Tab-separated table of C-alpha atoms in Angstrom:
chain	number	residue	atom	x	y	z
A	1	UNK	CA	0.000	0.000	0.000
A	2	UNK	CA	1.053	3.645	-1.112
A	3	UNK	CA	1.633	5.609	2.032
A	4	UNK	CA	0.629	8.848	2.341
A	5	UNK	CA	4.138	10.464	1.904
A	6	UNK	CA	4.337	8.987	-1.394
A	7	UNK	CA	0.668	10.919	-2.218
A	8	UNK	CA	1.702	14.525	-0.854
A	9	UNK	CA	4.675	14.507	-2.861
A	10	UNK	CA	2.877	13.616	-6.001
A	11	UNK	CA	0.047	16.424	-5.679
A	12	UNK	CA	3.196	18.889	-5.005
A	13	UNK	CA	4.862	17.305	-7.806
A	14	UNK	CA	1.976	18.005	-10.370
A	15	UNK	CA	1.049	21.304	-8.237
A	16	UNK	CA	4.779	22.560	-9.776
A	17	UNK	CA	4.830	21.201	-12.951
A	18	UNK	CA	0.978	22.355	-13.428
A	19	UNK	CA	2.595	26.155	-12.382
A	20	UNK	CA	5.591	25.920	-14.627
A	21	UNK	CA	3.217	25.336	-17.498
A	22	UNK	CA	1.289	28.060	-16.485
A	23	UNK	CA	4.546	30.127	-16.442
A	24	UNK	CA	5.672	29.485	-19.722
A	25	UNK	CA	2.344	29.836	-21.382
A	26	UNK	CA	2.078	33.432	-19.503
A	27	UNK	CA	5.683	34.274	-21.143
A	28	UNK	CA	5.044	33.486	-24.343
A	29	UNK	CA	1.746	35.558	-24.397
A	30	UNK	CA	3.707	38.261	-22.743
A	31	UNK	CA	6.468	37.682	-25.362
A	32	UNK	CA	3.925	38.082	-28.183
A	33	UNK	CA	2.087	41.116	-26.590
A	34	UNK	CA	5.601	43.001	-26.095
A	35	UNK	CA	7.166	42.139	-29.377
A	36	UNK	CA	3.302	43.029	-31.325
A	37	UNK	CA	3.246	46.580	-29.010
A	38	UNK	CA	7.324	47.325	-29.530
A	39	UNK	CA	7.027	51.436	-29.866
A	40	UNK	CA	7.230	53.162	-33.005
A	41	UNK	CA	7.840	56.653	-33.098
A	42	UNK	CA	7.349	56.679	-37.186
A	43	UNK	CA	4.026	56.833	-38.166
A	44	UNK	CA	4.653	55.797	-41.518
A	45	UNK	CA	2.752	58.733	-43.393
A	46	UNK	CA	5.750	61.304	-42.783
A	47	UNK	CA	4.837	61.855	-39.130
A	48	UNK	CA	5.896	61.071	-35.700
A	49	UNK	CA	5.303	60.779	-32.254
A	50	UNK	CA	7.501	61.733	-29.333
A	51	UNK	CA	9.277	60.739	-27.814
A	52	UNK	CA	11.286	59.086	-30.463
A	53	UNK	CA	13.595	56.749	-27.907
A	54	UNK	CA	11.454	55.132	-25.711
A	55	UNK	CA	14.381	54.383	-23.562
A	56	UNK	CA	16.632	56.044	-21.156
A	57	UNK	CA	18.927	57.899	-23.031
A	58	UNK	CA	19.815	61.097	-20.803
A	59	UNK	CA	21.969	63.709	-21.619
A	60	UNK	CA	21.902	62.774	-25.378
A	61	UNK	CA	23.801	65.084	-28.163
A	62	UNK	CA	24.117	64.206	-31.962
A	63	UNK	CA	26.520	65.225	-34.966
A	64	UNK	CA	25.767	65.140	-38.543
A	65	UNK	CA	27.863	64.104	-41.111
A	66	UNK	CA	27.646	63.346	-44.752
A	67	UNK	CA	23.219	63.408	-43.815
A	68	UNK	CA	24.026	60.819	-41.100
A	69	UNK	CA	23.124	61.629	-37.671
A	70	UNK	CA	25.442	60.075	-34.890
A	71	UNK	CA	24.386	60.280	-31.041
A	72	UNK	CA	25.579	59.122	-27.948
A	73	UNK	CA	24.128	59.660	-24.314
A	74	UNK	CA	24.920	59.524	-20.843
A	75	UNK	CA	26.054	55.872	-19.296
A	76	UNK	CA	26.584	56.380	-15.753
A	77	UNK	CA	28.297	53.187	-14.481
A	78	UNK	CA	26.997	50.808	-17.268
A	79	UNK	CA	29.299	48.909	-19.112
A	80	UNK	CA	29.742	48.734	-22.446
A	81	UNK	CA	29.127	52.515	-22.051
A	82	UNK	CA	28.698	55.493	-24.067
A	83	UNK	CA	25.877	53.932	-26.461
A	84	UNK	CA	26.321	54.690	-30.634
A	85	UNK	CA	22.895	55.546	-32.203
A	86	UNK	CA	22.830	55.800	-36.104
A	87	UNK	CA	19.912	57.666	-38.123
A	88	UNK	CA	19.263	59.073	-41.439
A	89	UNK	CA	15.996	61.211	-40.273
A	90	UNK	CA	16.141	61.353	-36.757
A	91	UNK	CA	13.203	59.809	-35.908
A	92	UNK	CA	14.687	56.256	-36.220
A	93	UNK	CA	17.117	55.208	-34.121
A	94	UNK	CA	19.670	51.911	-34.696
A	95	UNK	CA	21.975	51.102	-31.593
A	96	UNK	CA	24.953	50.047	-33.907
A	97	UNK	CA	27.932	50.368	-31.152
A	98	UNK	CA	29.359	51.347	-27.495
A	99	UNK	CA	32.224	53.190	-27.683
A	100	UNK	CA	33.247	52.617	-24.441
A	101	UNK	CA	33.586	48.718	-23.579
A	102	UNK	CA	34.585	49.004	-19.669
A	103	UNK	CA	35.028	51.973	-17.144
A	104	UNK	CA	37.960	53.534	-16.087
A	105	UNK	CA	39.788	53.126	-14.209
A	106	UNK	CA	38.916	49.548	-13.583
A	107	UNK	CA	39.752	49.059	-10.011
A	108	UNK	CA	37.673	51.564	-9.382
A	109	UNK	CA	34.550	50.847	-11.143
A	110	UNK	CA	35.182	46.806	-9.620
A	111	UNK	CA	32.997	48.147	-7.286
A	112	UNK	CA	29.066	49.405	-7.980
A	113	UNK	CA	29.191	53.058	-8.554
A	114	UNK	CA	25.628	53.897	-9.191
A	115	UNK	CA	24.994	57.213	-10.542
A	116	UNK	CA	28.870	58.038	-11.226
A	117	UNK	CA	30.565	57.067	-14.532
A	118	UNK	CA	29.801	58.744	-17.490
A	119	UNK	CA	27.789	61.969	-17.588
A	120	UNK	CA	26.557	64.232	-20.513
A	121	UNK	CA	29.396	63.732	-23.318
A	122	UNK	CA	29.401	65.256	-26.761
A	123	UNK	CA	30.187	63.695	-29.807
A	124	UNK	CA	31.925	65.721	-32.587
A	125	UNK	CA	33.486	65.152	-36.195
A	126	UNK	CA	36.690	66.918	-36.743
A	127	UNK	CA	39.564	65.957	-38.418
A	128	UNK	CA	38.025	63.569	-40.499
A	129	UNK	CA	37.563	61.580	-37.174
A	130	UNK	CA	34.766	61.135	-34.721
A	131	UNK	CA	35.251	62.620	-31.241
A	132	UNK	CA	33.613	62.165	-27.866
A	133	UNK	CA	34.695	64.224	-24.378
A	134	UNK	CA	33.042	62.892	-21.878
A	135	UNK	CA	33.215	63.685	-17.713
A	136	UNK	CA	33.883	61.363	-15.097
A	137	UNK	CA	32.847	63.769	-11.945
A	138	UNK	CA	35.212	61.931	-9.573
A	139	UNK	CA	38.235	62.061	-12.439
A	140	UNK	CA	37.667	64.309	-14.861
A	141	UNK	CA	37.205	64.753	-18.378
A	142	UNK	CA	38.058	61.960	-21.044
A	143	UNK	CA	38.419	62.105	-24.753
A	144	UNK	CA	37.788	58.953	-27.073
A	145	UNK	CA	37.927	59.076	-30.873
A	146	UNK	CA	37.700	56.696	-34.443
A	147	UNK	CA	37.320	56.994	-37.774
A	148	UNK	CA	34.486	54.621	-38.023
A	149	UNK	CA	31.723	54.886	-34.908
A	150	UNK	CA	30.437	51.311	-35.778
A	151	UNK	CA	34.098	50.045	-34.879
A	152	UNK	CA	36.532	50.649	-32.386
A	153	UNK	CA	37.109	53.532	-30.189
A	154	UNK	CA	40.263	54.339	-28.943
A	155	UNK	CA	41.328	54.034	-25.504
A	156	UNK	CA	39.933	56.635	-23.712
A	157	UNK	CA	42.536	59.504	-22.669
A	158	UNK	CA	42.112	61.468	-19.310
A	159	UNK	CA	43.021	65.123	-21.088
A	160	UNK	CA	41.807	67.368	-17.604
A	161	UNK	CA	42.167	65.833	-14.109
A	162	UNK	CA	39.921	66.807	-11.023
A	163	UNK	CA	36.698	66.557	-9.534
A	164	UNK	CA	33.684	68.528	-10.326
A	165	UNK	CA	34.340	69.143	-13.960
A	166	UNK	CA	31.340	68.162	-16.145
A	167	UNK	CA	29.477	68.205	-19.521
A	168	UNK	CA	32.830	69.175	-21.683
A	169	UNK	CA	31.948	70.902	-24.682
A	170	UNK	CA	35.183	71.355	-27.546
A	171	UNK	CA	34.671	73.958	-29.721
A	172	UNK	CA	37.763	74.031	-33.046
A	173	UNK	CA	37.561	77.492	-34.138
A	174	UNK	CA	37.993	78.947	-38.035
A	175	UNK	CA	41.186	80.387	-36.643
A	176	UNK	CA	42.854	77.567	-35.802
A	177	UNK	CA	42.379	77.221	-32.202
A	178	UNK	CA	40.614	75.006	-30.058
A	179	UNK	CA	38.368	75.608	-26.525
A	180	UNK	CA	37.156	72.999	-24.513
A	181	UNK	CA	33.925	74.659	-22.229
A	182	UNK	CA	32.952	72.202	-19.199
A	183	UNK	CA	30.246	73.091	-16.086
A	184	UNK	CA	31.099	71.999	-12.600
A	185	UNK	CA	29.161	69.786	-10.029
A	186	UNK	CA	28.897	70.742	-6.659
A	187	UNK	CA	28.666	67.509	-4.984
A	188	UNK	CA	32.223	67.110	-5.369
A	189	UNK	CA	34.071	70.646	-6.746
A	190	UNK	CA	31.992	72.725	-3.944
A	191	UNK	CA	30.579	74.985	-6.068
A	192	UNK	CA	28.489	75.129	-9.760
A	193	UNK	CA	26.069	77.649	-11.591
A	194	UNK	CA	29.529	78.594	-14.033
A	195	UNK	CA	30.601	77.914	-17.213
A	196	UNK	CA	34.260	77.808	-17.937
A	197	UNK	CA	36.442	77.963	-21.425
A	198	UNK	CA	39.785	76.623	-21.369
A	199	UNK	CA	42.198	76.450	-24.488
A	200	UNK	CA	43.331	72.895	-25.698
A	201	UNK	CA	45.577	72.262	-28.304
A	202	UNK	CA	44.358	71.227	-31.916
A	203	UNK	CA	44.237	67.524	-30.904
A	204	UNK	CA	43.294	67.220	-27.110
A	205	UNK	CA	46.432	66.255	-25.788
A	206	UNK	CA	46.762	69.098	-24.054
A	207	UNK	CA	44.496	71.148	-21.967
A	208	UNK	CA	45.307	74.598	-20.113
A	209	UNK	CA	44.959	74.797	-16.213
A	210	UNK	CA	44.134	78.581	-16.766
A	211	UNK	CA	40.638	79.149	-17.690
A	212	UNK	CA	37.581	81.861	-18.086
A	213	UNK	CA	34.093	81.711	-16.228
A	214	UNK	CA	32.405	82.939	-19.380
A	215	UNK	CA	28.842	82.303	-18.065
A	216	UNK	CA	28.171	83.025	-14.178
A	217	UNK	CA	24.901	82.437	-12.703
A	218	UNK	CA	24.986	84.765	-9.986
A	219	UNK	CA	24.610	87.253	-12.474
A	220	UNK	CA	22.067	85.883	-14.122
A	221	UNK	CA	18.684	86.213	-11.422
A	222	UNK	CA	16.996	82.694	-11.103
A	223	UNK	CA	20.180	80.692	-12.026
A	224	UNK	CA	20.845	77.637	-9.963
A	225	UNK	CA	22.941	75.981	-12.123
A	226	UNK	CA	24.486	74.964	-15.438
A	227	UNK	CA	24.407	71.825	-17.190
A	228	UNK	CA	24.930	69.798	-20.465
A	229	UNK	CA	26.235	73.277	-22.305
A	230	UNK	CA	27.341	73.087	-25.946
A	231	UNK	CA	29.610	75.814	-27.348
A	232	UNK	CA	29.556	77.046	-31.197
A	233	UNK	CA	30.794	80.040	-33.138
A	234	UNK	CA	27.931	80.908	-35.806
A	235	UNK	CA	28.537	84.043	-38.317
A	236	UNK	CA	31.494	85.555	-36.249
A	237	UNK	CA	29.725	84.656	-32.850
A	238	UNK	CA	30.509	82.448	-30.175
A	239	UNK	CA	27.308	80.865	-29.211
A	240	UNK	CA	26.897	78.954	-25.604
A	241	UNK	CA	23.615	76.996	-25.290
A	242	UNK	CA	23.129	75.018	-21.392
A	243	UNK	CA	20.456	74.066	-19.460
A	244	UNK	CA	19.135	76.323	-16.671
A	245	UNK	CA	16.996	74.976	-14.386
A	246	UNK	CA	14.084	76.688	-12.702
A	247	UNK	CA	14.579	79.481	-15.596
A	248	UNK	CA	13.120	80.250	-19.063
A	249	UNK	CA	16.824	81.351	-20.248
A	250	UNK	CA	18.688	78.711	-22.213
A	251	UNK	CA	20.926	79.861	-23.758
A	252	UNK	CA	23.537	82.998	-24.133
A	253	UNK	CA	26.263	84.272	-26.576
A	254	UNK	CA	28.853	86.733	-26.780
């Protein structure tokens, strides 16, 4: 005779396996509804809908070249970091690369660092080559560069040392110098709500330790601070563009 051990473990036995059927039938419905729903920004009759990523890609900036359009975005302490979009219309968006396989330096990032890493970087074409300068708030502020942004990136090159500095902006002028604009974070340099310029030579390899608030917010009423700026020179003027928070002013030039 069958005891009743042998009975409770075969009603939990078909208990689980009835469950894991359940499971898998759920997933693969799930499966189906996500892959049927996947968003679409393109509406397919020469309109859109925003947003156009529906993912987390903060901080992003793009470069055109040759009617291309290039972006990369903020990466914190992800690895690969420093995500490669590729679009011909900027409404659709291909992942095609990471230009930044691990974090540097390693020993370092061995350890979780949420919310450090990588904040807003820019990505420019100079030189026939693709650029990005990117911050590290606890290091300072890297350069990485190819000719091809589907393939490899160089090894990324720590071109200005210290804490605080942020959201580097180059700027290679029609005269044949080069600027490298950067905010600051408080959390670690003490202070923000300034813009600074700083010469650098042609190629990044050199940065100079003097440097120019050229935007400061306690002059501007309602300024807290200034992020993610971009610096340009358009028809003889040198344009900054930033985001102020808690203000309607975005942007200034000189």
């Amino acid at each position: 005779m069958l005891s009743n051990k042998y009975y409770f473990y075969l009603a939990l036995f078909l208990a689980c396996l009835s469950s894991s059927l359940g499971y898998a039938k759920e997933s693969k419905l799930l499966s189906s509804t996500h892959t049927q729903s996947s968003w679409q920004a393109d509406l397919g009759n020469g309109e859109y809908k925003n947003p156009i990523l529906h993912a987390d890609y903060s901080d992003p900036d793009v470069v055109t070249v040759n009617g291309d359009y290039y972006m990369t975005a903020s990466s914190f302490n992800s690895a690969p970091g420093l995500p490669i979009l590729h679009s011909t219309d900027l409404v659709n968006w291909q992942l095609i690369n990471y230009a930044l396989p691990i974090q540097l330096p390693q020993e370092h990032f061995a350890k979780v660092q949420h919310g450090n890493g990588v904040w807003a970087p820019t990505i420019r074409f100079h030189d026939n080559k693709f650029w990005i300068f990117y911050p590290d708030p606890d290091f300072g502020i890297y350069v990485t560069t190819t000719d091809d942004p589907a393939g490899t990136w160089s090894t990324p090159q720590l071109i200005l040392a210290g804490k605080g500095l942020i959201d580097p902006a180059p700027l290679w002028d029609d005269n044949g110098k080069a600027y490298l604009a950067h905010a600051w974070a408080k959390s670690r340099a003490g202070f923000n709500n300034v813009l600074t310029l700083r010469e650098m030579k042609d190629d990044a390899s050199w940065v100079s330790d003097k440097f120019t608030h050229i935007v400061d917010g306690k002059n501007h009423p309602g300024y807290r601070t200034i992020e993610g700026p971009k610096f340009y020179k358009r028809n003889g003027y040198y344009v900054s563009a930033q985001l102020n928070p808690h203000t309607n002013i975005n942007a200034t030039y000189a």
